[in-house]
Short mmCIF file of C-alpha atoms in Angstrom, two decimals:
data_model
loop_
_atom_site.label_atom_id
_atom_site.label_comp_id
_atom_site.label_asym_id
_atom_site.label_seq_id
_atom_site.Cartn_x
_atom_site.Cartn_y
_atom_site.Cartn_z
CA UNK A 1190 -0.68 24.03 8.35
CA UNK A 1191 -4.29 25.20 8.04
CA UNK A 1192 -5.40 22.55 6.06
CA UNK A 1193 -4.11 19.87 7.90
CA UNK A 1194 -6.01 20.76 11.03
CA UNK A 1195 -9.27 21.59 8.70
CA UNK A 1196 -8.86 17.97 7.42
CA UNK A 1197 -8.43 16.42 10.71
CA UNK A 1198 -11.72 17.96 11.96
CA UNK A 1199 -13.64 17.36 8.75
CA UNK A 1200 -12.03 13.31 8.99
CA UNK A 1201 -12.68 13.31 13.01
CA UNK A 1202 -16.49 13.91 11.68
CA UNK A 1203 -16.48 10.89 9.26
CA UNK A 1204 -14.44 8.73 11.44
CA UNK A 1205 -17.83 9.49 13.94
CA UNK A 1206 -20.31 8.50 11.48
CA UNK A 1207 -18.34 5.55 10.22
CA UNK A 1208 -18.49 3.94 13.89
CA UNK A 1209 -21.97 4.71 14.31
CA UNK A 1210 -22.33 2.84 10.90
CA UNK A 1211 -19.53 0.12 12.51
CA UNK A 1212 -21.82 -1.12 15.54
CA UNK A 1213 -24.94 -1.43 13.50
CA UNK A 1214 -23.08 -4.14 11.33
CA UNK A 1215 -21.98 -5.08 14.69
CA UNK A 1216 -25.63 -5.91 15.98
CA UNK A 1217 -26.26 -7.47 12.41
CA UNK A 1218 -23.17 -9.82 12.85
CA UNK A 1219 -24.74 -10.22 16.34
CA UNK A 1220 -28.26 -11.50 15.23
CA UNK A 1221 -26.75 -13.70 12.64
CA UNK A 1222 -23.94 -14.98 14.85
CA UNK A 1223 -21.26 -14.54 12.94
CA UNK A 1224 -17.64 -13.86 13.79
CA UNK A 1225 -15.96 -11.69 11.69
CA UNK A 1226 -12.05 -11.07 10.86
CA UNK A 1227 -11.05 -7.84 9.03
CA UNK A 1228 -7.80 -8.90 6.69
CA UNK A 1229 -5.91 -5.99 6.08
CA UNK A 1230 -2.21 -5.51 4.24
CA UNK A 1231 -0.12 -4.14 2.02
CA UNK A 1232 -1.20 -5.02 -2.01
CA UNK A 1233 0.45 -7.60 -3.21
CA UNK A 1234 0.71 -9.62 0.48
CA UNK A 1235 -1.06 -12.65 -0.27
CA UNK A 1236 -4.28 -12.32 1.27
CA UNK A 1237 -6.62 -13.95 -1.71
CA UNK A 1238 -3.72 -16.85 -2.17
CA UNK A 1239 -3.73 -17.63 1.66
CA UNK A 1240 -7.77 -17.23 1.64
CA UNK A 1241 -7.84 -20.02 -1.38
CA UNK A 1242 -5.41 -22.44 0.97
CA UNK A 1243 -8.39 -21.31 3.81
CA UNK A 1244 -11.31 -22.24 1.68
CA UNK A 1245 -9.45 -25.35 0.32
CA UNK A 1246 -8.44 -26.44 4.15
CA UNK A 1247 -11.76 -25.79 5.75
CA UNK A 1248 -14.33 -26.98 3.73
CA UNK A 1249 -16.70 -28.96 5.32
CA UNK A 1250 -14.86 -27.83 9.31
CA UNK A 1251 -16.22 -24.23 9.33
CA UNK A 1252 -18.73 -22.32 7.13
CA UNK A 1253 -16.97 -19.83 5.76
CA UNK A 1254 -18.15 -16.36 4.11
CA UNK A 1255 -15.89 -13.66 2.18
CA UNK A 1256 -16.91 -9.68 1.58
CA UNK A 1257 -14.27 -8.42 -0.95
CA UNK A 1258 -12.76 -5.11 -1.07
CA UNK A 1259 -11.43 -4.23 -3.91
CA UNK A 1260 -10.92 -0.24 -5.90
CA UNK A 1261 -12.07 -1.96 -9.23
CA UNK A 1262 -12.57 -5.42 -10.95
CA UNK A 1263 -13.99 -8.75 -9.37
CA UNK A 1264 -10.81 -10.67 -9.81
CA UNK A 1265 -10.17 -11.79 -6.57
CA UNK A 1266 -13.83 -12.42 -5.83
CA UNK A 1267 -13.59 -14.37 -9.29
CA UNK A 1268 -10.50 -16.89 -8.19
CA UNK A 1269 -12.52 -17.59 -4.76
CA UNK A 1270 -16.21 -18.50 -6.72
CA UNK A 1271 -14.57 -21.83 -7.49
CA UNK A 1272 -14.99 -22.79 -3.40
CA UNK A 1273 -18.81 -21.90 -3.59
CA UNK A 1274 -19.37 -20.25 -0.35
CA UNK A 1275 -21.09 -16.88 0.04
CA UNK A 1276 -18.94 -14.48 -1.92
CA UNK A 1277 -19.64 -11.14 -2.50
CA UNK A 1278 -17.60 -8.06 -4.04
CA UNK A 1279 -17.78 -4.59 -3.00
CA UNK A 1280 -16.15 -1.74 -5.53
CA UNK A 1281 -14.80 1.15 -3.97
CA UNK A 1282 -14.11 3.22 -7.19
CA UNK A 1283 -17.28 5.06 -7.06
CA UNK A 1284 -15.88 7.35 -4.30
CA UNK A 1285 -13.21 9.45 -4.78
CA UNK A 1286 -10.82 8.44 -7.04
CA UNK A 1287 -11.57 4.88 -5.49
CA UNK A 1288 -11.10 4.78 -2.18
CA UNK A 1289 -8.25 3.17 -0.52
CA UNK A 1290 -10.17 1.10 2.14
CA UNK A 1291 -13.56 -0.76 3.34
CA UNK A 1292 -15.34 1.97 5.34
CA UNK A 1293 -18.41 0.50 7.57
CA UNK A 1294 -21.17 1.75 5.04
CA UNK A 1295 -19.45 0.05 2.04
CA UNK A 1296 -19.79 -2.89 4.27
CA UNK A 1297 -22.93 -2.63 4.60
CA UNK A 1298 -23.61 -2.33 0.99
CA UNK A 1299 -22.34 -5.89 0.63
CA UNK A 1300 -23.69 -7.45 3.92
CA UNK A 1301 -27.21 -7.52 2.41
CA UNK A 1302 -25.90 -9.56 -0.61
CA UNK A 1303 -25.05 -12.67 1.42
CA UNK A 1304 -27.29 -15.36 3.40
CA UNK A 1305 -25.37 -14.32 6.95
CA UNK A 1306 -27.77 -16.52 9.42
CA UNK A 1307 -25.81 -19.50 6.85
CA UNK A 1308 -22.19 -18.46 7.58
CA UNK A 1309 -20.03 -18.92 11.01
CA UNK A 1310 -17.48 -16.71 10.02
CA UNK A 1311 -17.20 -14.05 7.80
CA UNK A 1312 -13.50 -12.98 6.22
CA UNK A 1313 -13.42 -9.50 5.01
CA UNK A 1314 -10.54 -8.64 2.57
CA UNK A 1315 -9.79 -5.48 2.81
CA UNK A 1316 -8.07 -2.87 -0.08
CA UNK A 1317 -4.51 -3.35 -0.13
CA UNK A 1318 -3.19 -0.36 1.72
CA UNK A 1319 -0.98 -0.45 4.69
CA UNK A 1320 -2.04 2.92 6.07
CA UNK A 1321 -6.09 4.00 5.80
CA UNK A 1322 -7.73 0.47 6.56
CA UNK A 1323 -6.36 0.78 9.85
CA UNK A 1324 -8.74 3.87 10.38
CA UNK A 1325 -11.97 2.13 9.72
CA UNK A 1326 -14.03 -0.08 11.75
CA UNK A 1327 -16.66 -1.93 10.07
CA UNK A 1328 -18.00 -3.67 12.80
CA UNK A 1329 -15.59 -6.70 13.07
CA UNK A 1330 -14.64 -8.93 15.87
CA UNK A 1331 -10.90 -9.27 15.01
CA UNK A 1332 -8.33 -7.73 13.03
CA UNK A 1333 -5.68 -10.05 11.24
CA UNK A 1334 -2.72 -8.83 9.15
CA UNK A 1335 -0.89 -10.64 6.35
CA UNK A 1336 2.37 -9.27 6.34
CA UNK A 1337 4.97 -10.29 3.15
CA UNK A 1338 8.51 -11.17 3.80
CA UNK A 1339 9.39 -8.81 0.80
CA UNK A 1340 8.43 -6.07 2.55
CA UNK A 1341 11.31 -5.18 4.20
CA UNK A 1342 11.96 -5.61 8.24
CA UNK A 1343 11.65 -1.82 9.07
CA UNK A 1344 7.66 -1.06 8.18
CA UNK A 1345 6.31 -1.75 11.66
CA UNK A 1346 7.98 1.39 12.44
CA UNK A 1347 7.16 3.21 9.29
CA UNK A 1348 3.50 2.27 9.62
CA UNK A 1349 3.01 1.39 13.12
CA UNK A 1350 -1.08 1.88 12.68
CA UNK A 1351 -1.68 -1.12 11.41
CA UNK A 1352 0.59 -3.14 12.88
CA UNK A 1353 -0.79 -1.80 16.65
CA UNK A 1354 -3.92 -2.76 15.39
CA UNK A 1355 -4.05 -6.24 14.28
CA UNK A 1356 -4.53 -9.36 16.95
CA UNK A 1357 -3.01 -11.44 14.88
CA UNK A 1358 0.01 -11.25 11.92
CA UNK A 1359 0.75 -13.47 9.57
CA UNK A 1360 4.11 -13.12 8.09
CA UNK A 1361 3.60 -14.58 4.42
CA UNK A 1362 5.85 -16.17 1.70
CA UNK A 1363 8.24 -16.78 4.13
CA UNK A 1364 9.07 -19.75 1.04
CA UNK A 1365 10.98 -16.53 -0.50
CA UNK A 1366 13.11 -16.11 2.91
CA UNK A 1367 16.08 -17.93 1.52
CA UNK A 1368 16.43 -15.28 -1.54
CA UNK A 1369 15.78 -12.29 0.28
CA UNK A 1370 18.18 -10.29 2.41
CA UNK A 1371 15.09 -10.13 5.26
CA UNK A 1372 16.02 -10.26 8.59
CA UNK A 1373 12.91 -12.33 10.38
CA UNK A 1374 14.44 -11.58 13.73
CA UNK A 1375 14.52 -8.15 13.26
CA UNK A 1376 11.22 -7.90 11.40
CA UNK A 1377 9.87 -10.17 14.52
CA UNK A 1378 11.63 -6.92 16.83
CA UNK A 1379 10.31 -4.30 15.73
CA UNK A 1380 6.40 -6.04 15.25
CA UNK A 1381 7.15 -6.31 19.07
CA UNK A 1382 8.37 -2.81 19.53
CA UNK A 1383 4.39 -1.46 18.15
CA UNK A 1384 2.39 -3.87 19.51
CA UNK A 1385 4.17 -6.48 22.11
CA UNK A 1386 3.53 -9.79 21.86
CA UNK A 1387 1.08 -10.05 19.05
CA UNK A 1388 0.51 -13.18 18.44
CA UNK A 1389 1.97 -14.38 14.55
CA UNK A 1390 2.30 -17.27 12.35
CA UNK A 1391 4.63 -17.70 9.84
CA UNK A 1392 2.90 -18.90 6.36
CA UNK A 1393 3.40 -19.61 3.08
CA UNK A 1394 0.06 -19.64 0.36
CA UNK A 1395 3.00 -21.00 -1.74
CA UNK A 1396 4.22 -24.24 0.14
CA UNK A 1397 1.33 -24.23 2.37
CA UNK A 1398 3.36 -23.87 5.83
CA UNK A 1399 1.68 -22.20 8.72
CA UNK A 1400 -1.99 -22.27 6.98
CA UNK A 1401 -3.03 -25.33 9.23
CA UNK A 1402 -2.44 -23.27 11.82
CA UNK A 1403 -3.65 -20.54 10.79
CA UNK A 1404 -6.71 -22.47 9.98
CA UNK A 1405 -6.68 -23.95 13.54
CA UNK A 1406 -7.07 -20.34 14.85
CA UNK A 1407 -10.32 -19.89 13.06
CA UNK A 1408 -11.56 -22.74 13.88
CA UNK A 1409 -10.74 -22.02 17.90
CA UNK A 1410 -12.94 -18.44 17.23
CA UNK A 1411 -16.02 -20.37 15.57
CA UNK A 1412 -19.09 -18.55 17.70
CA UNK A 1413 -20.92 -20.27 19.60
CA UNK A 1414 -24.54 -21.32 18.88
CA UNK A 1415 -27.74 -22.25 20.53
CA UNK B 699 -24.32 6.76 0.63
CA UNK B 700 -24.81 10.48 1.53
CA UNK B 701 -21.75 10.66 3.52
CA UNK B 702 -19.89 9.16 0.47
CA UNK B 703 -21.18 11.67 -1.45
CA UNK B 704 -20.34 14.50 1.48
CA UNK B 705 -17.06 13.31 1.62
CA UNK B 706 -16.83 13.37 -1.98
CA UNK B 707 -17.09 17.20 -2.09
CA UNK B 708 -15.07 17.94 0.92
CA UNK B 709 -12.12 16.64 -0.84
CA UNK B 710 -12.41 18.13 -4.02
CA UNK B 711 -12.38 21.27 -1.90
CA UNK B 712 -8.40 19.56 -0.37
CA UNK B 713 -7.56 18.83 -3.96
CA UNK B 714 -8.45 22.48 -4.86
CA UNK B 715 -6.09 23.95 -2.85
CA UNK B 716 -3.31 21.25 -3.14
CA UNK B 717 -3.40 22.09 -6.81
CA UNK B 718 -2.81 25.60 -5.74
CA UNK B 719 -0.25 24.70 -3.73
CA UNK B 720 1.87 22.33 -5.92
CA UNK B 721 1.14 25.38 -8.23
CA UNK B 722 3.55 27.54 -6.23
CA UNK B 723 5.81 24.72 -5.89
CA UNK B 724 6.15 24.26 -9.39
CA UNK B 725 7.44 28.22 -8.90
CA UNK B 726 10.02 27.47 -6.30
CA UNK B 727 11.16 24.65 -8.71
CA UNK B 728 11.36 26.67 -12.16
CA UNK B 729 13.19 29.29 -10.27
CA UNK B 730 15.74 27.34 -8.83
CA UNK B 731 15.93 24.80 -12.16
CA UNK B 732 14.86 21.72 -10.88
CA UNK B 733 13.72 18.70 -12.79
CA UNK B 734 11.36 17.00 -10.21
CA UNK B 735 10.27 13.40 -10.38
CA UNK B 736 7.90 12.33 -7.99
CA UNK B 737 8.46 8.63 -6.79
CA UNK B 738 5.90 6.10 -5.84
CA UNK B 739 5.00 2.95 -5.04
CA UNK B 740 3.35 0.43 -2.55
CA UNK B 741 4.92 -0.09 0.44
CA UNK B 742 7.88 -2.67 0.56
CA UNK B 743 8.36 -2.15 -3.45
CA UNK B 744 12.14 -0.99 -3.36
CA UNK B 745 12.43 2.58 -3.54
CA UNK B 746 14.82 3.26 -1.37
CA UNK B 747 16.80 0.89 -2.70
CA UNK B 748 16.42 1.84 -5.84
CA UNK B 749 17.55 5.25 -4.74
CA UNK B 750 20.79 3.44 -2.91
CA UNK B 751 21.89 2.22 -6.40
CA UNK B 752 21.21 5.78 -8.15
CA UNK B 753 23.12 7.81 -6.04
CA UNK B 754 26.15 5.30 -6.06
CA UNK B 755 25.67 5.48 -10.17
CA UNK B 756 25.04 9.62 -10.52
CA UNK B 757 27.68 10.45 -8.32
CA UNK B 758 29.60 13.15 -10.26
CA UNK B 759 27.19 12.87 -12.81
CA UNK B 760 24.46 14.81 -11.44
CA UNK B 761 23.52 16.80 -8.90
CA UNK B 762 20.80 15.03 -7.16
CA UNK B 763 18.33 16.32 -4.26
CA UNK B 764 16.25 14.09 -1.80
CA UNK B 765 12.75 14.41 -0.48
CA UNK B 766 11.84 11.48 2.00
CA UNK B 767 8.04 10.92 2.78
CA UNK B 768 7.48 8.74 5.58
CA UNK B 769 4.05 8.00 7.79
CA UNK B 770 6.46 8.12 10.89
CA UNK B 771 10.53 7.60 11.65
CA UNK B 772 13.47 8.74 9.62
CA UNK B 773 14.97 5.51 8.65
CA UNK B 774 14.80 5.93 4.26
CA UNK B 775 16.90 9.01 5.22
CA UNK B 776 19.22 7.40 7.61
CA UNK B 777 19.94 5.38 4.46
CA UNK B 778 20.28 7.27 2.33
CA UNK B 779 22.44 10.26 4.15
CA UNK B 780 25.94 7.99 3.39
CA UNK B 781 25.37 9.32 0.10
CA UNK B 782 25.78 13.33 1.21
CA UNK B 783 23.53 14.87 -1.09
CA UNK B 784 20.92 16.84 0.01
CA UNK B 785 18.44 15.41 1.84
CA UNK B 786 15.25 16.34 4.19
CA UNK B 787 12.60 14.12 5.87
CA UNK B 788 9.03 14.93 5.77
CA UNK B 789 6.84 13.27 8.36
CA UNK B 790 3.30 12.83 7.68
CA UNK B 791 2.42 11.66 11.43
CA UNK B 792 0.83 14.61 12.75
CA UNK B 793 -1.49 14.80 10.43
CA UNK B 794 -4.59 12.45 10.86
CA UNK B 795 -3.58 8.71 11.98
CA UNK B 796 -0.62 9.32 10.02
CA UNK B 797 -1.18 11.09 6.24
CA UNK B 798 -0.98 8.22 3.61
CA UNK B 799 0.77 10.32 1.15
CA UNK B 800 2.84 13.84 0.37
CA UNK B 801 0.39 16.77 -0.42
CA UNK B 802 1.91 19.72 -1.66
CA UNK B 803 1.77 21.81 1.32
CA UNK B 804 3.82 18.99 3.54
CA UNK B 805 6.55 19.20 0.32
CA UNK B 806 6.75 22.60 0.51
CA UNK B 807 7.41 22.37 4.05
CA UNK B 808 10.32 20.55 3.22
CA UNK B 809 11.88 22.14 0.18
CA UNK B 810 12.67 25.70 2.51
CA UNK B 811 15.24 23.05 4.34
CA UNK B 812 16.72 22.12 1.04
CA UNK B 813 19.55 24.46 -1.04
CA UNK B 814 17.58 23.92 -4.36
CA UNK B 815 19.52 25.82 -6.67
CA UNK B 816 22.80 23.34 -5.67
CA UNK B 817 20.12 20.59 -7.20
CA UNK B 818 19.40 19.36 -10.74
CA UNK B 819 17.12 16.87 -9.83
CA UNK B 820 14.98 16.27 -7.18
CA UNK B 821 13.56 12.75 -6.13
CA UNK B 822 10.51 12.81 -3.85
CA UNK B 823 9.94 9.79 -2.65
CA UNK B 824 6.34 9.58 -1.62
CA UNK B 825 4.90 6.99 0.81
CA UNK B 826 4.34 3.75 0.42
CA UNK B 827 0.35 3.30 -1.24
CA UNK B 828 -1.07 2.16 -4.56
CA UNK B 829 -3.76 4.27 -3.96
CA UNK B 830 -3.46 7.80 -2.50
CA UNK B 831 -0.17 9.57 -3.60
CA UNK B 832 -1.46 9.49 -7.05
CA UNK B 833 -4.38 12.28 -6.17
CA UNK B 834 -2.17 14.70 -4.62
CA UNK B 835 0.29 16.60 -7.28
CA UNK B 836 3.26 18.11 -5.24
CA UNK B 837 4.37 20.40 -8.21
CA UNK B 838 6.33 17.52 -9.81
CA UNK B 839 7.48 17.11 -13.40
CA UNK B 840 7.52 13.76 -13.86
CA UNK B 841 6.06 10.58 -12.06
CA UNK B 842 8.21 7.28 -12.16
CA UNK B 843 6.42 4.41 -10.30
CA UNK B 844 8.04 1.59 -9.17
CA UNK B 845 6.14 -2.02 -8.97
CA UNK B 846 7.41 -5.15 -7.15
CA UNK B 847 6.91 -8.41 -8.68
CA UNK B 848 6.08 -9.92 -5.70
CA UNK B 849 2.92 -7.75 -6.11
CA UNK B 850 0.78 -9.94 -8.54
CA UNK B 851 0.57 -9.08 -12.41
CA UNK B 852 -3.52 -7.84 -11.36
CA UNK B 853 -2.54 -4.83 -9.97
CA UNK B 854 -2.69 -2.37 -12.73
CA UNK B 855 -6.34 -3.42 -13.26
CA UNK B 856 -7.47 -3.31 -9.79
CA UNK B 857 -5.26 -0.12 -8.86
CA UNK B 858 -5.61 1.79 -11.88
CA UNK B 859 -5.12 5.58 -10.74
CA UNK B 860 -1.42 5.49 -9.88
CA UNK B 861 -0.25 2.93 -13.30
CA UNK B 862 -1.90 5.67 -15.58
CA UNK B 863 -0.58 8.68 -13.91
CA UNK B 864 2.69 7.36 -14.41
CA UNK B 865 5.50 8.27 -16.86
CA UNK B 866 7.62 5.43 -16.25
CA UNK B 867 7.51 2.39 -14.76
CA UNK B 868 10.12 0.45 -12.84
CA UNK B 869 9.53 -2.69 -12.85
CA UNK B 870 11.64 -4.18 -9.84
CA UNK B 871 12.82 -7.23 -7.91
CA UNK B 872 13.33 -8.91 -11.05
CA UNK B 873 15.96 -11.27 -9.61
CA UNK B 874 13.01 -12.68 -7.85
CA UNK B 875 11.42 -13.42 -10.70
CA UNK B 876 12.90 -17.41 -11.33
CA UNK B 877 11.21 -17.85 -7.84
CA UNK B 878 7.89 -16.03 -8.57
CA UNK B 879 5.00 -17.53 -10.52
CA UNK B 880 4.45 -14.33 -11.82
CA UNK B 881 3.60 -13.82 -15.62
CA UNK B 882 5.54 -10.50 -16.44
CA UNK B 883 3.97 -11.10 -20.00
CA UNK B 884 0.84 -10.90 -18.44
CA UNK B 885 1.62 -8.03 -16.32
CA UNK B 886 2.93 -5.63 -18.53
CA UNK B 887 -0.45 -6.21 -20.92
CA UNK B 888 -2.25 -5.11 -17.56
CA UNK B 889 -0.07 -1.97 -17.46
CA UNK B 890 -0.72 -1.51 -21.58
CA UNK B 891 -4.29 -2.00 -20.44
CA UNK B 892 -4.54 0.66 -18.18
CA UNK B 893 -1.54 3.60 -19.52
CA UNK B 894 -1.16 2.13 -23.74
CA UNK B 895 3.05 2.02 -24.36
CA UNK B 896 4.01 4.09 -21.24
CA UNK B 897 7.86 3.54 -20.60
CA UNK B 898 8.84 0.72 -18.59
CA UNK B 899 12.79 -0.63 -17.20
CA UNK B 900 13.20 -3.60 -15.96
CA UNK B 901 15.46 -3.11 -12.84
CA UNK B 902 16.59 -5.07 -9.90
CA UNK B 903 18.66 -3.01 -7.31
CA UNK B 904 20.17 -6.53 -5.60
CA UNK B 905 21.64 -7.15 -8.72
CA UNK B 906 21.68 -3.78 -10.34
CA UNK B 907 20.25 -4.46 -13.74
CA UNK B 908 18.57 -1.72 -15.32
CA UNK B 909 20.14 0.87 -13.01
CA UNK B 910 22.58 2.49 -15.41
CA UNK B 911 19.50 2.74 -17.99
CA UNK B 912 17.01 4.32 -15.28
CA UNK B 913 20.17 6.80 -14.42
CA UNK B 914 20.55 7.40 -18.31
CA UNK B 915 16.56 8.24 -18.23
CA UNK B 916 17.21 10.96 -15.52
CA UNK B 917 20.52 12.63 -17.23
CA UNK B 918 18.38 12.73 -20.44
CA UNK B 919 15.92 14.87 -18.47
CA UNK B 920 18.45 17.17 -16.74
CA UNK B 921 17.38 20.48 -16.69
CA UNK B 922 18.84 23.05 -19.10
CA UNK B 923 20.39 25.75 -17.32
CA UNK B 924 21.63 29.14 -18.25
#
């Protein structure tokens, strides 16, 4: 398995750079005051749907600001304009066959596109891709995980990464529970077997359950300002 | 965005030698006579239930061979193993953070643990990503994708590698679809977008429509032997 272990070395050296990269968006964040939440899941989870209920729940209660990752197009960044708050997009397609994730430079790119010193907390949606997010710091404060009910129950353990590395999980459409054969307790069991007692809310962008307090959470992590 | 661009070069270099590799794959598979379909989707999309039904349906019907892909644990297999056909896990864990996808060189790892000439057809089923498993060829003949729709209609457009490498689509979880605003109209002019006309089955594996069509699909392609 030569090329494995070249890889891992070659990676090791990027993952290096990238946190370099990581804490100076970190000291930017810093000087504006911003706290910042890294959204990471699957495609297809619900992340854009439960940031519209977000935008829609805190406007006016917490200045909000979104980077969007996305491999191509600007429509998610195009169904959150209608909330007017600092929005911008950042495509990942000119790297390698688009890259699967937000690394800290691409985050970069974006961060001089918005008015930071103007937003309390900036939401960073991240590629949909269960595995290589994970691997990428871009200078955030917090890592949150939407998590679909479609899913299946067993993925903590298949992809245990991510799952180890969020703070918080929300467990989304949970409005489809009652025509799925999902298993929440089990699901809920094996979250706890990768990373015990993360916190989680159960939500639905759908029906709207769990987004107050999901909002409420936010709100609890606004920073602090002279 | 030198290191972009340094990365950029690097992997070319990986893709190089994977071609090589699924190269000499495509060897072991000519002289053995398998047709090989390479299988993927984003995480949570149905695969592996998919893969439940078709083994129930081909049984006696074909001679069917199983590669698992999996970041860590051997639950797809466990699964699947009722079904005694032949079967092998591949675990992409020791690679870097966990490999997001099958390269040829961790599929050929497997295949010396399978009997290949007892097989017709080989299913690999890759991990779950939108993104990744579509830049690494393992050798295979044939790519089937399958897509969730609980995954948005967007995702062609903002995904675009994987839809237009594809041969086939299934198009899955289509019992859900009564409790889905999801536009399948709307969808499948996103997939016409992105691959014009490629085939597409609509297929549900709780309720097993389209099965016996995607199992007719696979006998059609059954390799000729002498």
């Amino acid at each position: 398995m030569h090329r494995t272990a070249v890889k891992k070395v070659v990676l090791e050296g990027v993952l290096d750079a990238n946190d370099a990269l990581a804490q100076s968006n970190r000291q930017v964040f810093d000087e504006a005051g911003n706290y910042v939440v890294n959204m990471m899941s699957s495609p297809g989870a619900g992340k854009t749907a439960l940031l519209e209920k977000t935008l829609e729940q805190l406007r006016g209660k917490l200045r909000l600001g979104i980077l969007e990752g996305d491999v191509q197009t600007t429509l998610d960044a195009d169904r959150l304009a209608r909330f007017h708050v600092p929005l911008v997009q950042v495509n990942t397609d000119s790297g390698f066959g688009g890259e699967c994730h937000l690394d800290a430079n691409m985050v970069r790119f974006g961060l001089s596109e918005l008015p930071l010193p103007e937003i309390e907390t900036l939401i960073i949606e991240n590629v949909g891709n269960l595995v290589c997010p994970a691997e990428f710091k871009v200078g955030e404060d917090t890592r949150v995980m939407v998590y679909s009910v479609t899913e299946g129950e067993e993925k903590p353990l298949k992809y245990p990464l991510m799952f180890r590395s969020a703070d918080l999980v929300l467990v989304n459409k949970v409005d489809l529970l009652q025509h799925l054969d999902f298993d929440l307790e089990q699901f809920l069991g094996n979250l706890d077997a990768v990373n015990p007692g993360v916190e989680r809310i159960l939500t639905s962008a759908k029906t709207g359950k769990g987004v107050e307090e999901w909002c409420e959470w936010l709100r609890q992590r606004r920073p602090v300002r002279q």
